[in-house]
mmCIF file of C-alpha atoms and ligand atoms in Angstrom:
data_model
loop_
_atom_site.group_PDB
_atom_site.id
_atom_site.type_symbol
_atom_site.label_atom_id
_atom_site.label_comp_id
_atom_site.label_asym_id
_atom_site.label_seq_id
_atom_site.Cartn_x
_atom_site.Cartn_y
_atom_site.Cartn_z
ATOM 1 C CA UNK A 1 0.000 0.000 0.000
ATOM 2 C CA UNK A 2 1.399 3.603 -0.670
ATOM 3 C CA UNK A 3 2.213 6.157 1.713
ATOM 4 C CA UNK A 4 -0.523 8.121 2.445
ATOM 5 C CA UNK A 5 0.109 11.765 0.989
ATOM 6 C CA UNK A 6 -1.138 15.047 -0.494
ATOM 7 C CA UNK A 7 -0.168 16.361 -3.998
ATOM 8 C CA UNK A 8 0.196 20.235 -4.228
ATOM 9 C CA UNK A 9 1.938 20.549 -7.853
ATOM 10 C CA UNK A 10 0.164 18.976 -10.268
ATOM 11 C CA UNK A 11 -1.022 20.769 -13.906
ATOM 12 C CA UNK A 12 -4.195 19.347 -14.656
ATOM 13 C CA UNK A 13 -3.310 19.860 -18.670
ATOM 14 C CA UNK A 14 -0.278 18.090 -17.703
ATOM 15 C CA UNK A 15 -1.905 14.838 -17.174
ATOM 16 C CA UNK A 16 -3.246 14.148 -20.368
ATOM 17 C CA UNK A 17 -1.876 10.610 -21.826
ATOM 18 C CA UNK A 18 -1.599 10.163 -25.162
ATOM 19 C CA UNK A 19 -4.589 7.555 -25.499
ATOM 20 C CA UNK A 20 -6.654 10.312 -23.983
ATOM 21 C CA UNK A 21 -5.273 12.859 -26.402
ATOM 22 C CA UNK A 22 -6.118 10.826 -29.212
ATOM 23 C CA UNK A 23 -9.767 9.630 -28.394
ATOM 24 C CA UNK A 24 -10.526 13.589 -27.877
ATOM 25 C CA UNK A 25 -8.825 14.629 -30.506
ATOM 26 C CA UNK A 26 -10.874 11.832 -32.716
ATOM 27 C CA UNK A 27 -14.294 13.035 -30.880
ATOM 28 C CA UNK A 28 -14.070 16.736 -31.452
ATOM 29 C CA UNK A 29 -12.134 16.290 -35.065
ATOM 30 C CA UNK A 30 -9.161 18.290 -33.159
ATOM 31 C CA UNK A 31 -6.170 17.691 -35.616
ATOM 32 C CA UNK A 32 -2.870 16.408 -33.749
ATOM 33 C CA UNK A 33 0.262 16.782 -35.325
ATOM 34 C CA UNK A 34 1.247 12.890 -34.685
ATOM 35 C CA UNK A 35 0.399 9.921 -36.333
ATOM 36 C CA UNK A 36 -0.003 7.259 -33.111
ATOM 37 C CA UNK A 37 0.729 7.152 -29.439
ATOM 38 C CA UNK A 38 3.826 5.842 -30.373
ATOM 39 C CA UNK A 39 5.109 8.606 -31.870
ATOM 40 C CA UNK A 40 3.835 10.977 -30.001
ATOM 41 C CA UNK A 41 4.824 9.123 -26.648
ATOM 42 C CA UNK A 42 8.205 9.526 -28.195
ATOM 43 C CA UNK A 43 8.494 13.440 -28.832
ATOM 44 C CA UNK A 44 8.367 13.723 -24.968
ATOM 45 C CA UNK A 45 11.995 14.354 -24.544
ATOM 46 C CA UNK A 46 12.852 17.939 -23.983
ATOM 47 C CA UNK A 47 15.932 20.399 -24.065
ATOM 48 C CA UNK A 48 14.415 22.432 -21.611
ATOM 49 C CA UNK A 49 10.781 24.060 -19.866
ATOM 50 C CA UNK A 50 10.172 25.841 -22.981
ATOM 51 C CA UNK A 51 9.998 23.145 -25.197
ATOM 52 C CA UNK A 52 8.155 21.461 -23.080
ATOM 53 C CA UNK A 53 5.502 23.992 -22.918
ATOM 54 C CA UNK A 54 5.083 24.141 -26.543
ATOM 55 C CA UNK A 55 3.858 20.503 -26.924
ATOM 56 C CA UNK A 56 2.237 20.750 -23.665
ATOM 57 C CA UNK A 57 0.329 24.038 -25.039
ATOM 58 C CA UNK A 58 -0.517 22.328 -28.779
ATOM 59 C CA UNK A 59 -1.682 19.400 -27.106
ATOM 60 C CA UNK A 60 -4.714 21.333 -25.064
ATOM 61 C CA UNK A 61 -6.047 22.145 -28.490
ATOM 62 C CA UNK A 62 -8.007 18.441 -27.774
ATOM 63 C CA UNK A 63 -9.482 20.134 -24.897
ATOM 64 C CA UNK A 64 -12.965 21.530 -25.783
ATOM 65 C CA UNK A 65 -15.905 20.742 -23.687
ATOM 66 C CA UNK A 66 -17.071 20.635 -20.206
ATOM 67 C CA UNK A 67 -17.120 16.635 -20.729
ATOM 68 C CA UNK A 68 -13.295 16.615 -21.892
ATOM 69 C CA UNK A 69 -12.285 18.781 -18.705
ATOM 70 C CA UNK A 70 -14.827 16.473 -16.467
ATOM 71 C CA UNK A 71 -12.741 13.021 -18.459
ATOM 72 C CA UNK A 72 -9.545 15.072 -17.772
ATOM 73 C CA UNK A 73 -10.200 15.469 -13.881
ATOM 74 C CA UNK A 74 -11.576 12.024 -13.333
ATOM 75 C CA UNK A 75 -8.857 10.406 -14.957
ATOM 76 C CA UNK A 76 -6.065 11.971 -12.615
ATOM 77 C CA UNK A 77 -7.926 11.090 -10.257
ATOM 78 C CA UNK A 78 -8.505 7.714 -10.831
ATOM 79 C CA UNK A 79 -4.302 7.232 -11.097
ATOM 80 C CA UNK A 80 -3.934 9.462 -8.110
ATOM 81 C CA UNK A 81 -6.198 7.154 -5.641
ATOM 82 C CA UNK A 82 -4.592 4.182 -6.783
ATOM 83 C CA UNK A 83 -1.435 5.846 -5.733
ATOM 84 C CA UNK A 84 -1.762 7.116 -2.414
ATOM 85 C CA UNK A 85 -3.132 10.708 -2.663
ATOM 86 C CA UNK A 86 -5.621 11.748 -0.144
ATOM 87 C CA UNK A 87 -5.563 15.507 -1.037
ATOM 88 C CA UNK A 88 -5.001 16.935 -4.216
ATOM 89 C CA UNK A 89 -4.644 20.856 -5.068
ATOM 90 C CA UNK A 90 -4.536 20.861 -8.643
ATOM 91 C CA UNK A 91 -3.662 23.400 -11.110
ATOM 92 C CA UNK A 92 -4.926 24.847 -14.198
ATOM 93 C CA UNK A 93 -4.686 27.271 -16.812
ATOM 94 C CA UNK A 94 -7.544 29.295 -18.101
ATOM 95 C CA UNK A 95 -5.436 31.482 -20.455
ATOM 96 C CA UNK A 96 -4.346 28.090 -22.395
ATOM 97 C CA UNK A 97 -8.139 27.596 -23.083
ATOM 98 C CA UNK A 98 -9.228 31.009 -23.309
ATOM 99 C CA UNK A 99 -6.677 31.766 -25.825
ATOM 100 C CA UNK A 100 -8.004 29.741 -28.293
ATOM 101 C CA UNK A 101 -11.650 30.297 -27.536
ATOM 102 C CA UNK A 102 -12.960 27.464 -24.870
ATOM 103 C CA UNK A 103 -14.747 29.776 -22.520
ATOM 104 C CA UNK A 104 -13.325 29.970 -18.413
ATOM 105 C CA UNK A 105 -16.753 28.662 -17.742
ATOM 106 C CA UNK A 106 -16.655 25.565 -19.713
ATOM 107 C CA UNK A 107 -13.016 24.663 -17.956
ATOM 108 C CA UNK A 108 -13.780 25.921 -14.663
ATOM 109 C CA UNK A 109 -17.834 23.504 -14.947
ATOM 110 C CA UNK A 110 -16.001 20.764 -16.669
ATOM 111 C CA UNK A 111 -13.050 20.338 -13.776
ATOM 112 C CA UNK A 112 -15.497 20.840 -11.356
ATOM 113 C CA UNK A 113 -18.010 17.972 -12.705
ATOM 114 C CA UNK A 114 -14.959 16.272 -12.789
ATOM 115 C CA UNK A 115 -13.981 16.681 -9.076
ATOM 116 C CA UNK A 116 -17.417 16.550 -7.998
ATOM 117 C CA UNK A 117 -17.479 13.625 -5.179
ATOM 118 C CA UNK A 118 -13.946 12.716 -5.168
ATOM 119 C CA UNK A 119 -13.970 12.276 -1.713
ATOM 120 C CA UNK A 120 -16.579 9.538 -2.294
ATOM 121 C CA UNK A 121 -15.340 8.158 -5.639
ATOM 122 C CA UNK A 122 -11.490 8.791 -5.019
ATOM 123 C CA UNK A 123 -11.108 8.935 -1.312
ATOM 124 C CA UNK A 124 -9.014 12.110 -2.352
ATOM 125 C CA UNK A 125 -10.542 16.065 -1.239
ATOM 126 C CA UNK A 126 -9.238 18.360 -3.438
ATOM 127 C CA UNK A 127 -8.677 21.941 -4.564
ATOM 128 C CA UNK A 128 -8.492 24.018 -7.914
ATOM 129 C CA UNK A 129 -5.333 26.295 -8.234
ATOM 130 C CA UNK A 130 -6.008 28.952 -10.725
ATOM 131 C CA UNK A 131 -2.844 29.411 -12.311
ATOM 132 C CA UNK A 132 -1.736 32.600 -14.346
ATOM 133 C CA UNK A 133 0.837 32.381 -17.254
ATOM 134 C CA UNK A 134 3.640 34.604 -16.174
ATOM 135 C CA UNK A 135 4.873 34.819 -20.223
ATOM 136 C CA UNK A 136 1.439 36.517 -20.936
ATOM 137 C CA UNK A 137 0.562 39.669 -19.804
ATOM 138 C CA UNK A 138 -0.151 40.777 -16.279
ATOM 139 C CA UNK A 139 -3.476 42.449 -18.452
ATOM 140 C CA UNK A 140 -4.582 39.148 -19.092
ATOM 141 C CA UNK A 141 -4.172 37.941 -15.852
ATOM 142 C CA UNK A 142 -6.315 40.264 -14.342
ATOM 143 C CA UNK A 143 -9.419 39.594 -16.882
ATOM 144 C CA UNK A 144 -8.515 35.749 -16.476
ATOM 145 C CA UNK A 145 -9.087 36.778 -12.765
ATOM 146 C CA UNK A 146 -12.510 38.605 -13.234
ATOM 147 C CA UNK A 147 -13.489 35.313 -15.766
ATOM 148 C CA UNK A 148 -13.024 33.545 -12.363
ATOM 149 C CA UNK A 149 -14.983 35.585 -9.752
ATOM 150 C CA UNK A 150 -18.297 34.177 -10.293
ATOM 151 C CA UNK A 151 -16.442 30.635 -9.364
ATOM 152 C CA UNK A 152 -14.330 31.948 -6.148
ATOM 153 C CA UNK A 153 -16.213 29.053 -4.142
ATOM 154 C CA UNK A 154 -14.525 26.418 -6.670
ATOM 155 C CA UNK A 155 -11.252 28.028 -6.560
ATOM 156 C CA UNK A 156 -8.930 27.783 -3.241
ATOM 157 C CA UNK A 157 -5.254 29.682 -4.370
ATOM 158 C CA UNK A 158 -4.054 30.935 -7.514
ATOM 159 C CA UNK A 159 -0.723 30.250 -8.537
ATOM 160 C CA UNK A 160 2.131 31.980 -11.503
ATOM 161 C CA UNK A 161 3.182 29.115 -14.273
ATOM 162 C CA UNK A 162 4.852 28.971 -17.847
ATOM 163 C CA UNK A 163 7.882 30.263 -18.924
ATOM 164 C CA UNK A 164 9.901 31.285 -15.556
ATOM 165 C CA UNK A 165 13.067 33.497 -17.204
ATOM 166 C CA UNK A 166 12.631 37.207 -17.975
ATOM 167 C CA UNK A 167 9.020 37.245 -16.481
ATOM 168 C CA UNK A 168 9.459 38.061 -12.548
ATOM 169 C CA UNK A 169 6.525 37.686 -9.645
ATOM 170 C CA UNK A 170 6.559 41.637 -9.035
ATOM 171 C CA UNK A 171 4.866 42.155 -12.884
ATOM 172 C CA UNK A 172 1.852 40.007 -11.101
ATOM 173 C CA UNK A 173 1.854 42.037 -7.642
ATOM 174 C CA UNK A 174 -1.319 43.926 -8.760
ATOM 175 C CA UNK A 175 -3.317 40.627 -9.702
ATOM 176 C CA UNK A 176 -1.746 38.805 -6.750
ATOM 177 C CA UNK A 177 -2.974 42.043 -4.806
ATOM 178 C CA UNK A 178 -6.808 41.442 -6.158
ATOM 179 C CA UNK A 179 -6.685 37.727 -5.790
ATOM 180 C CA UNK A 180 -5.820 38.426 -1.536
ATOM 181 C CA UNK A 181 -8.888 40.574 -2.018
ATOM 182 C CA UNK A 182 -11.042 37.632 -3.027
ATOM 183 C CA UNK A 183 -9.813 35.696 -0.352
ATOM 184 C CA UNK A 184 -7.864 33.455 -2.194
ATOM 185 C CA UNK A 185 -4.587 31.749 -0.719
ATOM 186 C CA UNK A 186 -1.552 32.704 -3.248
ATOM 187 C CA UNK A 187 1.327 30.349 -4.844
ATOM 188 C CA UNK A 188 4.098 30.662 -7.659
ATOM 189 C CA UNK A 189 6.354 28.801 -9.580
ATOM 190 C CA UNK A 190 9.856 30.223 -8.704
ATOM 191 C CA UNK A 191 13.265 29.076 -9.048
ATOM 192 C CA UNK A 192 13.014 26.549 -11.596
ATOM 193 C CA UNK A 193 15.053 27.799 -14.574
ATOM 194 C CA UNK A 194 14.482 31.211 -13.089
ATOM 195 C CA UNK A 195 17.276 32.741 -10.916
ATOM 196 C CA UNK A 196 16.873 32.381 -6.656
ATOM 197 C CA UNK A 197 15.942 35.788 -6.217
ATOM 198 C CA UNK A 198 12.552 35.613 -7.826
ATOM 199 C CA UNK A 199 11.382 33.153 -5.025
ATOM 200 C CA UNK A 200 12.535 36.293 -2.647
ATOM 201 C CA UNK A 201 10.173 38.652 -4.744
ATOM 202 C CA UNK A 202 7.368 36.486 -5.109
ATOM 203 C CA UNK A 203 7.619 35.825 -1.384
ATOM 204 C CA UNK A 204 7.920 39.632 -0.443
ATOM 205 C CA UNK A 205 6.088 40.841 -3.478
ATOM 206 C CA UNK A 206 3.315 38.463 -4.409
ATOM 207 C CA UNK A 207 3.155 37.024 -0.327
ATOM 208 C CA UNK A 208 3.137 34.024 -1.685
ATOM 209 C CA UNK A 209 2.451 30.970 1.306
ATOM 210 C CA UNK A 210 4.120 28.265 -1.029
ATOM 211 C CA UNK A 211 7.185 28.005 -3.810
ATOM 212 C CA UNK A 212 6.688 25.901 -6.599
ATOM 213 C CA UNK A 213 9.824 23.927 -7.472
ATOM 214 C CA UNK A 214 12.261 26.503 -5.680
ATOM 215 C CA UNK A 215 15.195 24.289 -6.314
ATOM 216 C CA UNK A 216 17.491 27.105 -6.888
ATOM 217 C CA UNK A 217 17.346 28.298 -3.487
ATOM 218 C CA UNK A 218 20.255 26.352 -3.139
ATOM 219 C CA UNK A 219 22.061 28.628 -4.733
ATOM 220 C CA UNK A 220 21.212 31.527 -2.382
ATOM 221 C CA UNK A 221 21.683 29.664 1.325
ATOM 222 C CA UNK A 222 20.727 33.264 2.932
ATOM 223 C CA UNK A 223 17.602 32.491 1.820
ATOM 224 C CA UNK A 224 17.718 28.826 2.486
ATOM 225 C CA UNK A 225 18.497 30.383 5.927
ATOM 226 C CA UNK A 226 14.899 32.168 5.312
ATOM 227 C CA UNK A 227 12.815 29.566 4.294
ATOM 228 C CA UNK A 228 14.036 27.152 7.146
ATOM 229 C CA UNK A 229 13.392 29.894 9.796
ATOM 230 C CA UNK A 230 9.798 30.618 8.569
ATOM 231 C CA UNK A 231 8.701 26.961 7.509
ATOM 232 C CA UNK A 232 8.083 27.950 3.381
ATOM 233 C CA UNK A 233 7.310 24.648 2.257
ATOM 234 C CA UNK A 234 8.398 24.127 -1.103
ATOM 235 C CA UNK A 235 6.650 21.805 -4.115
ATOM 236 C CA UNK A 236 9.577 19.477 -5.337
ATOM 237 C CA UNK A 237 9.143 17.550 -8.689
ATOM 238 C CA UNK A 238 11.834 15.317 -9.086
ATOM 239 C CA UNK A 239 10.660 13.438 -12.333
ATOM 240 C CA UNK A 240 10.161 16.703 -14.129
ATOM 241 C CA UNK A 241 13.827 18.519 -13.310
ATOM 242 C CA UNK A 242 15.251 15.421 -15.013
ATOM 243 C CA UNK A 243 13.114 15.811 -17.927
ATOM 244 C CA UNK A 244 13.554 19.459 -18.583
ATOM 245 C CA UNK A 245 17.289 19.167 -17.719
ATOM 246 C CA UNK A 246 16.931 21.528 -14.284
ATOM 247 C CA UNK A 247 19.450 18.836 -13.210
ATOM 248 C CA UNK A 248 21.074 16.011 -15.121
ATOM 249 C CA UNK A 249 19.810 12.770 -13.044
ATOM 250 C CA UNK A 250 17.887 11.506 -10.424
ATOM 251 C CA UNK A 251 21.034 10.766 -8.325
ATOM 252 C CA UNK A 252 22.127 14.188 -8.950
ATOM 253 C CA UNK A 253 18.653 15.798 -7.540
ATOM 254 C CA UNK A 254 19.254 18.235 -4.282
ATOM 255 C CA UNK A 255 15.752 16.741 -2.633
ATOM 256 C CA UNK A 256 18.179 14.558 -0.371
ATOM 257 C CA UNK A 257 20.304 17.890 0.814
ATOM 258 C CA UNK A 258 17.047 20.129 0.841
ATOM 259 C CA UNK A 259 16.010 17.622 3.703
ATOM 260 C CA UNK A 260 19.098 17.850 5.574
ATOM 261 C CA UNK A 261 19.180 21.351 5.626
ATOM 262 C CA UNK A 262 15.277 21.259 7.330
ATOM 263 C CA UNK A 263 13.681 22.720 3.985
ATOM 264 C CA UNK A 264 9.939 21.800 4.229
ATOM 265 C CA UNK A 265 10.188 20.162 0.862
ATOM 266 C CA UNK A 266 6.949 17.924 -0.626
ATOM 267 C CA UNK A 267 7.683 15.394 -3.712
ATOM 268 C CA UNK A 268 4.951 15.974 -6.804
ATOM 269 C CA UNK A 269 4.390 15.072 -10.442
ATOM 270 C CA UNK A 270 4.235 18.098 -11.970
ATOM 271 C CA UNK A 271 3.071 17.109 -15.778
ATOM 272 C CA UNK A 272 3.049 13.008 -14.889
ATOM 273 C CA UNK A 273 2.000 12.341 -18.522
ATOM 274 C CA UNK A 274 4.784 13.977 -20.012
ATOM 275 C CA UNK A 275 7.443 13.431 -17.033
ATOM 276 C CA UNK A 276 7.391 9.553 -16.830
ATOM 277 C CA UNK A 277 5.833 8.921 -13.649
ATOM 278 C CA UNK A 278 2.617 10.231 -10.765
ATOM 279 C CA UNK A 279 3.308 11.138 -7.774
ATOM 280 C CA UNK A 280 4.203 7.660 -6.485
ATOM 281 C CA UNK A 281 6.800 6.745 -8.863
ATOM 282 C CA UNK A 282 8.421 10.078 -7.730
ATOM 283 C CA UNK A 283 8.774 8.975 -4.800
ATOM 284 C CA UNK A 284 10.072 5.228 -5.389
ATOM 285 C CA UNK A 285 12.486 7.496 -7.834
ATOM 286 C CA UNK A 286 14.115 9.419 -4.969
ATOM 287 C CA UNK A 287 14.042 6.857 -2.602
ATOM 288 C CA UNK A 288 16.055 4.403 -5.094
ATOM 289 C CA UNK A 289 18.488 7.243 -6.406
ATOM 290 C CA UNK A 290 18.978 9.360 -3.407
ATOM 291 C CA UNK A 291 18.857 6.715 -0.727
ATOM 292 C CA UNK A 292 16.416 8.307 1.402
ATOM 293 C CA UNK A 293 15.542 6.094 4.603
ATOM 294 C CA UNK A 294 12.465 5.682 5.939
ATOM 295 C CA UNK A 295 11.928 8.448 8.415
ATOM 296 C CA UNK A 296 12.622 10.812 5.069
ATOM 297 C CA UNK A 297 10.178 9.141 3.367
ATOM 298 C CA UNK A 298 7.722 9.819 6.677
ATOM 299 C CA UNK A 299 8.919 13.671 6.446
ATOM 300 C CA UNK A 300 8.132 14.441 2.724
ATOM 301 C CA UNK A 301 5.016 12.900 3.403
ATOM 302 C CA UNK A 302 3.790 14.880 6.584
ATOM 303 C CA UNK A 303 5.299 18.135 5.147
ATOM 304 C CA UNK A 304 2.791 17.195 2.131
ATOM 305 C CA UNK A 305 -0.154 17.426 4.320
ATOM 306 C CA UNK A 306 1.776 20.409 6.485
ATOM 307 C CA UNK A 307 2.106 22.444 3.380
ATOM 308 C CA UNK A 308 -1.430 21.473 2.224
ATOM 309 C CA UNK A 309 -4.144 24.018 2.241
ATOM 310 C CA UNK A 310 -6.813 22.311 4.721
ATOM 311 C CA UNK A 311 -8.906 22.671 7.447
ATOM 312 C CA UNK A 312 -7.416 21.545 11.039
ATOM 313 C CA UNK A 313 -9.612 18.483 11.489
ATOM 314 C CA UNK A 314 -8.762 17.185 8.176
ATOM 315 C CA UNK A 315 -5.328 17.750 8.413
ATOM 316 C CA UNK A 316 -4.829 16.071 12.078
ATOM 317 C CA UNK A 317 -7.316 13.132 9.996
ATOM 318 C CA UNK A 318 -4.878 12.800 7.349
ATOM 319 C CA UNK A 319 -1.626 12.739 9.662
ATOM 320 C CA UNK A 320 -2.917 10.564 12.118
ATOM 321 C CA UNK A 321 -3.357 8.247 9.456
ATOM 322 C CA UNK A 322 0.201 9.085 8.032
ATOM 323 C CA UNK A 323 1.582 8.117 11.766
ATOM 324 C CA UNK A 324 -0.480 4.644 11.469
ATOM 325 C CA UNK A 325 1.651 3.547 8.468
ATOM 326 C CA UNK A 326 4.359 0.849 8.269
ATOM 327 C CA UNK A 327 7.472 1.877 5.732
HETATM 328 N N1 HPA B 1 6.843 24.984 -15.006
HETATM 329 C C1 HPA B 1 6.248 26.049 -15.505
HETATM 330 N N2 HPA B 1 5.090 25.985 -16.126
HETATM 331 C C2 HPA B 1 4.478 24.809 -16.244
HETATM 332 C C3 HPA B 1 5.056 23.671 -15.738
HETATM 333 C C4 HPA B 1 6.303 23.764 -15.071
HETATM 334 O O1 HPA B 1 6.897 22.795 -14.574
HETATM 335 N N3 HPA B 1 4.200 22.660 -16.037
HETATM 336 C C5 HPA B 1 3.138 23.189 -16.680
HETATM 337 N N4 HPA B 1 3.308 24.503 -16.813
HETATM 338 ZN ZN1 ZN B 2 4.643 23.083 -12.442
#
């Protein structure tokens, strides 16, 4: 049985297979630019996070009704009880469907039929993470934001994504600033291919509770210092800083030293159908590379639930069940 755990970086888009690609692309006569799974299974392999992002972007193109975003939802979910996960905040992003003319509301009613009883279905509770793309314009954020307010009660955080270099947290502080307003809870991506001191800004800027990847920290250890001292948990994806070549191998991957040096650091997929492997495999990965013993393995996992946006009961629920289970 897998450790019990909660997944707090996870890109809904980033999920879809390539079966499920093709059957909606076949459905909505969405053209792919790939003949079979095969081949398109075998374009995942990536210099870097932008080209990434461009398959990851021309693959949403499938994604056109409520139904798809409902199939979308359910399927992750599906994987993600099987694996463990009792609590999944999960990310998307409106501007990659608004852009090419899905409505918010279709994405925003589809995920939502698609999360609707989880708890029941899954045995996960989960969250939506609105997520703005930081390589669009901080314009566009704020009308993706006003697409969203009729749906605030679906919506727990909202979160900064896409292409990291050249596009700092401070150009969001304004929609970051309106989003505090609502009442939601605030993330970012930050020091993924992007440079240590934008998880300082989007920390003092943006008052962010949570850093996305963050693995560059490392280079900074002032601000390791900082992040120790006030508990800044940080969303680790081990699976995808391999694939986009943030560093060169899984036995090369700081998540061992982060630990050491009392980071609050959680394990996550990221974009598991791209990335070779859910949240679970992640784990098995690091454990297997790094050597991580079994009280490591316990501390990822409570930081997950520690770092998770829930209410007290539930959280006490989940890590009193976390405390029940054998390594
Ligand atoms: N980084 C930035 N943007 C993204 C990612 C990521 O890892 N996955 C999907 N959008
Ligand atoms: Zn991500």
């Amino acid at each position: 049985m897998p450790v019990p755990k909660a997944e707090l970086h996870i890109h809904i888009e980033g999920t879809l297979e390539p079966e499920l690609a093709f059957a909606l692309a076949a459905r909505n006569g969405a053209e792919l630019p790939f003949d079979s799974v095969a081949q398109l299974r075998d374009a995942y392999r990536f210099e870097d996070l932008q080209s990434f992002l461009d398959l990851y972007y021309r693959l949403t193109d499938v994604l056109r009704t409520e139904q798809d975003f409902a199939e979308l939802a359910e399927a992750y979910l599906a994987r993600a009880g099987a694996e463990g996960v009792r609590h999944a905040e999960i990310f998307f992003d409106p501007q990659a469907h608004t852009g090419r003319g899905v409505p918010f509301s279709t994405v925003i009613e589809g995920l939502s039929k698609g999360l609707h009883d989880s708890a029941q279905r899954y045995g996960i509770s989960t969250g939506l993470i609105l997520c703005f793309l930081r390589d669009q314009s901080a314009e566009s954020a704020m009308e993706t934001l006003r697409a969203a307010e009729p749906y605030l009660d679906r919506i727990i955080a909202v979160g900064l994504d896409s292409a990291e270099v050249g596009h700092p947290p401070a150009k969001f502080a304004a929609v970051y600033q309106r989003a505090r307003e609502l009442g939601l809870r605030a993330v970012a991506h930050a020091g993924e291919e992007g440079p240590p001191h934008y998880v300082a800004e989007a920390l003092d800027v943006l008052r962010v509770e949570r850093i996305d990847h963050g693995i560059r920290v490392l280079e900074d250890p002032a601000l390791v210092e900082r992040l120790v001292r006030e508990r800044i948990p940080l969303t680790v994806c081990p699976f995808s800083n391999v694939r986009l070549r943030v560093v060169d191998q899984l036995a090369d991957h700081p998540l061992r030293r982060m630990l050491e040096l009392g980071l609050v650091a959680t394990v996550n997929s990221d974009d598991p159908a791209y990335f070779g492997g859910y949240v679970h495999e992640n784990f098995d990965g690091v454990r297997d590379a790094l050597g991580l013993s079994a009280d490591q393995l316990r501390t990822l996992a409570r930081n997950s639930f520690e770092a998770a946006f829930l209410d007290a009961p539930t959280r006490t629920r989940y890590l009193e069940e976390l405390a029940a289970y054998q390594f």
